[in-house]
Coordinates of C-alpha atoms in Angstrom, one line a residue:
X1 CA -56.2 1.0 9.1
X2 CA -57.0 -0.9 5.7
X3 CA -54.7 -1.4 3.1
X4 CA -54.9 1.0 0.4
X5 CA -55.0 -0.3 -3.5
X6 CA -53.3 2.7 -4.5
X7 CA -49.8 3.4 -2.6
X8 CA -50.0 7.3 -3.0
X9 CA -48.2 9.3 -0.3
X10 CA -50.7 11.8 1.0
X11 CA -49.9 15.4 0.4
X12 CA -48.3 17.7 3.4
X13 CA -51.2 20.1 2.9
X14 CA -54.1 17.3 4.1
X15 CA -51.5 16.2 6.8
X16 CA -51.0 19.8 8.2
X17 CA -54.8 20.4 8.3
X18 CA -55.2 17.2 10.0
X19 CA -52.6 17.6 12.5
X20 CA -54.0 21.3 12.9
X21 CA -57.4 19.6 13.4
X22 CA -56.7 17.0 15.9
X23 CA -54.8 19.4 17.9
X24 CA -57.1 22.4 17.7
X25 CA -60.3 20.4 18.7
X26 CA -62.2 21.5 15.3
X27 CA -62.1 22.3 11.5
X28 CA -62.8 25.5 11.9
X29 CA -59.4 27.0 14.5
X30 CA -57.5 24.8 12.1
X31 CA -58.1 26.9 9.1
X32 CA -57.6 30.0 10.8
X33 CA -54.3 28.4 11.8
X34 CA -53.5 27.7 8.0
X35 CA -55.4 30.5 6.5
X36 CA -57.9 28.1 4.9
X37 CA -61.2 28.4 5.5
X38 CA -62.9 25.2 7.7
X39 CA -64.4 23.7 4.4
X40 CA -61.2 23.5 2.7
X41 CA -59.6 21.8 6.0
X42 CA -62.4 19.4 5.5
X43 CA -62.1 18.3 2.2
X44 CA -58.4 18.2 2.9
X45 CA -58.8 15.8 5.6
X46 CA -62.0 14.1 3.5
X47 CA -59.3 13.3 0.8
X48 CA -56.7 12.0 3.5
X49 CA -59.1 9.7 4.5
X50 CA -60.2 8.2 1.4
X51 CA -56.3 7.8 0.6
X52 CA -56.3 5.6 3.6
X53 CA -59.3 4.3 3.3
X54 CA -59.8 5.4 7.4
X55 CA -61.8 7.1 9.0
X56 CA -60.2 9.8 10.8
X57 CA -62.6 11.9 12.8
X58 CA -66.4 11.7 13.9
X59 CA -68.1 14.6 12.6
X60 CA -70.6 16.1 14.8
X61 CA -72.9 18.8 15.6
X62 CA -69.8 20.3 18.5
X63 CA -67.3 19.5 15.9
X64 CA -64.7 16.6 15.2
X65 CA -63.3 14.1 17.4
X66 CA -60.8 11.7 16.2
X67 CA -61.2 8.2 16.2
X68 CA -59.2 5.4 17.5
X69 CA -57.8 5.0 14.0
X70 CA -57.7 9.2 13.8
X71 CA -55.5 9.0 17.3
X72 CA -53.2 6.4 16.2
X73 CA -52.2 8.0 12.9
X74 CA -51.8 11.3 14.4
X75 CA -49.0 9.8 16.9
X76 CA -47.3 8.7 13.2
X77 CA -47.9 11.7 11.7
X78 CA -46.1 14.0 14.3
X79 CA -43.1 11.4 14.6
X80 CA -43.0 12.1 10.9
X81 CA -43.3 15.6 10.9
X82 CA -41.1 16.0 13.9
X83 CA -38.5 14.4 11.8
X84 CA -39.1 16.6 8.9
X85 CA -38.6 19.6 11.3
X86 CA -35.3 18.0 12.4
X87 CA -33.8 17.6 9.0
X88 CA -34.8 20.9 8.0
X89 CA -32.8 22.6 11.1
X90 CA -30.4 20.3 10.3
X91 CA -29.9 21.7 6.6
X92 CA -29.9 25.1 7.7
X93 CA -27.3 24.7 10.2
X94 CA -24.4 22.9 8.1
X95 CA -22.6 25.3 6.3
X96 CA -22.8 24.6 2.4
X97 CA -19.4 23.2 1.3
X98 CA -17.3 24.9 -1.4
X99 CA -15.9 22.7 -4.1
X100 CA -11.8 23.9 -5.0
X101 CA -10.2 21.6 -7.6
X102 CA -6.0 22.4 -7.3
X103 CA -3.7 20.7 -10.0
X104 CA -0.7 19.8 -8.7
X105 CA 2.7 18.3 -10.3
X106 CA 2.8 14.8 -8.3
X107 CA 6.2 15.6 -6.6
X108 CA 5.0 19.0 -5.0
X109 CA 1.7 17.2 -4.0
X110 CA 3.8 14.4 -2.4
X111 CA 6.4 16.4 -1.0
X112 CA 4.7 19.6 0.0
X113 CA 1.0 19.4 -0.6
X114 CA 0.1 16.5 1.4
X115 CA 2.5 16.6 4.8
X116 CA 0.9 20.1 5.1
X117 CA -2.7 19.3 4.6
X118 CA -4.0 18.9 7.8
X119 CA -3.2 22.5 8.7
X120 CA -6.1 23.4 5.8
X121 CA -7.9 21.1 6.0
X122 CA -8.7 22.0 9.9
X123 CA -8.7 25.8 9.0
X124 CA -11.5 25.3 6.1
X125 CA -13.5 22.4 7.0
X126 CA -16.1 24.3 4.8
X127 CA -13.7 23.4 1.2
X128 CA -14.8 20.0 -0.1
X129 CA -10.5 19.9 -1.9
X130 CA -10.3 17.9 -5.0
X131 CA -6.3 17.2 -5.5
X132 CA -5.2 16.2 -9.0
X133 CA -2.0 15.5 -10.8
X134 CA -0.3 16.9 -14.1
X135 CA 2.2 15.7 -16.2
X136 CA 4.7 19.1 -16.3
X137 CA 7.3 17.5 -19.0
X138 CA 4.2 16.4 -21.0
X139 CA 2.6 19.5 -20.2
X140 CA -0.9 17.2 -19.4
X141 CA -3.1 18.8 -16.9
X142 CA -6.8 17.7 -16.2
X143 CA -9.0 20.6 -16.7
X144 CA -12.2 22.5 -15.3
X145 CA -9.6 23.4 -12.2
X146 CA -9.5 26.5 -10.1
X147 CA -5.9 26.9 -9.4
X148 CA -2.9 25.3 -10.8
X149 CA 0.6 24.3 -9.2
X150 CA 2.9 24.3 -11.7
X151 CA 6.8 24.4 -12.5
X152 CA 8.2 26.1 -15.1
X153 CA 9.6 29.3 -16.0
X154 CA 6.6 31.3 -14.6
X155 CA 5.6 32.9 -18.6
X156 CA 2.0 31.3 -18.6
X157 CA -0.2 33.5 -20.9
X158 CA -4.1 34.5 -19.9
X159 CA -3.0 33.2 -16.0
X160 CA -2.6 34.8 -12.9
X161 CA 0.8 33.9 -11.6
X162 CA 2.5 33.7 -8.1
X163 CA 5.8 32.1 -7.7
X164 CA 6.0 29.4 -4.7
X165 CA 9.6 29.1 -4.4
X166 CA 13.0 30.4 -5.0
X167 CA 14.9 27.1 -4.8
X168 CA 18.8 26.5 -5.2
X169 CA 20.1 23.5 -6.5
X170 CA 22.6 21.3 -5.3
X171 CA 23.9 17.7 -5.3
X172 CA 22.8 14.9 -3.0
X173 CA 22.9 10.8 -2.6
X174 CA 22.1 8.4 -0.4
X175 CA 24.5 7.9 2.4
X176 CA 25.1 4.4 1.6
X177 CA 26.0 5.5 -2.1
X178 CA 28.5 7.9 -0.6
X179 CA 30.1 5.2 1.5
X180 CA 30.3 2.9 -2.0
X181 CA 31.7 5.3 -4.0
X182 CA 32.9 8.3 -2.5
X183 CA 34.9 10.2 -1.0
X184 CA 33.0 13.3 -2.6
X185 CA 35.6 16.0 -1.5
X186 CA 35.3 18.0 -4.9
X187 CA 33.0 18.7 -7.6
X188 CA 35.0 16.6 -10.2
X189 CA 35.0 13.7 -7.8
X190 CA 31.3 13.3 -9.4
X191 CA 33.7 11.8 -12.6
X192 CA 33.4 9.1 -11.0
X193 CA 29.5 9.2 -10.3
X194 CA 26.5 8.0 -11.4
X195 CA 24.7 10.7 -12.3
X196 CA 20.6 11.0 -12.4
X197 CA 19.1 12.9 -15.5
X198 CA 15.7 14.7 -15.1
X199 CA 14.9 17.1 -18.2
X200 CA 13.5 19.7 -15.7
X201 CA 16.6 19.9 -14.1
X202 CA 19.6 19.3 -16.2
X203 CA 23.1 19.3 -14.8
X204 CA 24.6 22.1 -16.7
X205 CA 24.1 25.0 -14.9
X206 CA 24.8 23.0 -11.5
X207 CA 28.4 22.1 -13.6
X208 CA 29.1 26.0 -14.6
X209 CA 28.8 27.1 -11.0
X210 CA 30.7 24.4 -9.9
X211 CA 33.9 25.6 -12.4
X212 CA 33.5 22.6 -14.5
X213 CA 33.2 22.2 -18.3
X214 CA 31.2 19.3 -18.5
X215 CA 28.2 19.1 -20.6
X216 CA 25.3 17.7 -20.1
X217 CA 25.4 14.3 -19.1
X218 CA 23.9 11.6 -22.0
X219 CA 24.3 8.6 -20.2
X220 CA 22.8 7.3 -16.7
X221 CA 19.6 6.8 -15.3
X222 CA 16.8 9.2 -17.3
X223 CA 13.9 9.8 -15.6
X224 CA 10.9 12.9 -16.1
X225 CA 9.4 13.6 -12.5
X226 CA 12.0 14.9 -9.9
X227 CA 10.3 12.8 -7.3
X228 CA 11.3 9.6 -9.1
X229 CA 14.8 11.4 -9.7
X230 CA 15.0 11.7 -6.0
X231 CA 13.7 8.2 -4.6
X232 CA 16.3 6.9 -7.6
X233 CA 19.0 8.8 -5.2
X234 CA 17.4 7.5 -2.1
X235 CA 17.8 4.1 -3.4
X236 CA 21.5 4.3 -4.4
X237 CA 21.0 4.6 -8.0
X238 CA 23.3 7.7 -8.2
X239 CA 24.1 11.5 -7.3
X240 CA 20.9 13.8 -8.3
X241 CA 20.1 16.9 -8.1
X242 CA 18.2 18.4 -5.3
X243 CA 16.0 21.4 -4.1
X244 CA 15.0 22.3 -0.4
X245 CA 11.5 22.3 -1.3
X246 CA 11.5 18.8 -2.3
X247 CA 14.2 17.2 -0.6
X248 CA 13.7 19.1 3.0
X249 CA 12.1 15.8 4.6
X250 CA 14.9 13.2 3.0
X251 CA 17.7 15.7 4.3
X252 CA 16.5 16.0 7.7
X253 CA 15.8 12.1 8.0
X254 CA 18.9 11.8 6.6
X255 CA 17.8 9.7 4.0
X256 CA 19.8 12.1 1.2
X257 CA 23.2 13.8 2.0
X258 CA 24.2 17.1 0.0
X259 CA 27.1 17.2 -1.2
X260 CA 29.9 20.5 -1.5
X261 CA 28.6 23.8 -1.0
X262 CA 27.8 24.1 -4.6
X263 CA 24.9 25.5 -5.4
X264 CA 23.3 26.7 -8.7
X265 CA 19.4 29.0 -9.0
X266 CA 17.1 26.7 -10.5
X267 CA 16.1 27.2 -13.8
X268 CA 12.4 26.4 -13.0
X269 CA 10.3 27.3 -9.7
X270 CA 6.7 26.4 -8.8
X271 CA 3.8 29.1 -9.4
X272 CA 0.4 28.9 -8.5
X273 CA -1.9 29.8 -11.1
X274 CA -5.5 31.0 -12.0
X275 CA -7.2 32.0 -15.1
X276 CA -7.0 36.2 -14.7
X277 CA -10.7 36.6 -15.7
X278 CA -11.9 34.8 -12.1
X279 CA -10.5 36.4 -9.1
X280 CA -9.7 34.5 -6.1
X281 CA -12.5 34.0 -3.9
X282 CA -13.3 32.1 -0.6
X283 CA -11.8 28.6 -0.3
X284 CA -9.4 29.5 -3.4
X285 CA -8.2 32.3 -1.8
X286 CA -7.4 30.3 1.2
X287 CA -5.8 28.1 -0.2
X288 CA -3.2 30.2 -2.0
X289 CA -2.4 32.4 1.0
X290 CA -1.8 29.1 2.9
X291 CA 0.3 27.1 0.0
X292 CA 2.5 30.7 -0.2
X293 CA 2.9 30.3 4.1
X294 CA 3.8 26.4 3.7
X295 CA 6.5 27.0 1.1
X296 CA 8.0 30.4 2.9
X297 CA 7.9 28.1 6.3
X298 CA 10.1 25.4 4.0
X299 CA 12.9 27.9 2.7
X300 CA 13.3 29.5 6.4
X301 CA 13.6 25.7 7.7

């Protein structure tokens, strides 16, 4: 076929009445195919061909037969349609994805959120999960999201709440900062102790359940996530404060060692949260009856 000055795609409808034609034998069962009538199959097919500037068919008194050039296209035009057909079937069989943007504190994400993904993830291949982080102390949260994790004391006006977890506190170190400055046999051996400060779990209540009158520490290591306050521990930096939810995975590696059987409710748990005009729905709903299982599974642990 010649080249073409003008590189214009043809349009499906001359394509379809050509492929009708060459495979019917005529113009005439190729409209009734397409509902045209067997002039406007030719013109179709007479403005295909002066796109490619080809002659497709010999017209003739028994009708139209294709031409060498006629035969060779139409083996390109039903690879391309074929391939059309394909993608279409294609489309209709993926299931459309569902877009679910959770906020998360970092530690919960790191902690809880991601160990545990897999199991969702395999459950709802059909949520397309966007994870992102807030800042709970500086109470910075990205927004446009469908659910939040947050920790506080639960009192979040206009949202939805469901509380997570019921966490006790308690004390823990690393082993090796036991072995340095231990023995911890007693609560007021931590007089003696470094010990981490976190604003979103202070050291007070721990101390009144413990029969001691200290106050709140004002020295030592400060720090606002209660990740950091716990890798701080990990690395011998001091004697934190701890929560199942968060520490489970040090304690069990034995990375972290609780210390006495002291053991104070904290003042903050995690909720999940959603805006009370939107109702949970699909992947969102999911998702929160999953997180709820993930943290129950932690507490029985």
């Amino acid at each position: 076929m010649r080249g073409t000055r003008e590189q214009r795609l043809p349009s499906l409808a001359a394509i379809q009445a050509f492929e009708a034609a060459a495979r019917l034998g005529g113009f005439e069962p190729a409209g009734a195919e397409l509902g045209v009538t067997a002039s406007a199959i030719g013109k179709r097919i007479g403005t295909l061909e002066a796109q490619l500037d080809t002659v497709l068919f010999v017209r003739g008194r028994r009708g139209a037969t294709l031409t060498p050039a006629g035969r060779e296209y139409l083996e390109q035009v039903r690879s391309a349609l074929g391939q059309l057909s394909a993608a279409a079937l294609k489309a209709r069989a993926e299931p459309p994805t569902e877009l679910l943007r959770v906020v998360s504190t970092p530690t919960f994400a790191r902690q809880v959120l991601i160990p545990y993904l897999p199991e969702f993830t395999d459950r709802h291949p059909q949520v397309d999960l966007e994870i992102l982080f807030s800042v709970p102390y500086l109470e910075i949260a990205p927004p446009n999201a469908d659910l939040w994790i947050r920790f506080g004391n639960g009192q979040y006006p206009g949202l939805h709440v469901q509380q997570l977890t019921d966490d006790e506190v308690f004390a823990v170190c690393s082993p090796g900062y036991q072995k340095r400055h231990g023995p911890f046999e007693r609560p007021g051996d931590l007089a003696r102790a470094a010990l981490l400060r976190c604003p979103m779990e202070p050291w007070r209540p721990w101390f009144d359940r413990a029969g001691l009158g200290w106050p709140e520490p004002t020295k030592g290591v400060w720090l606002v996530d209660l990740g950091m306050v716990l890798a701080a521990a990990h690395a011998g930096q001091g004697v934190a404060l701890g929560r199942k939810t968060l520490a489970a995975e040090w304690l069990n590696e034995g990375k972290l060692v609780r210390l006495f059987d002291v053991t104070s409710r904290g003042e903050f748990q995690y909720y999940l949260c959603h805006e009370q005009r939107r109702p949970l729905q699909g992947g969102a709903r999911a998702f929160a009856d999953w997180i709820a299982g993930v943290c129950a599974h932690i507490a029985r642990r």
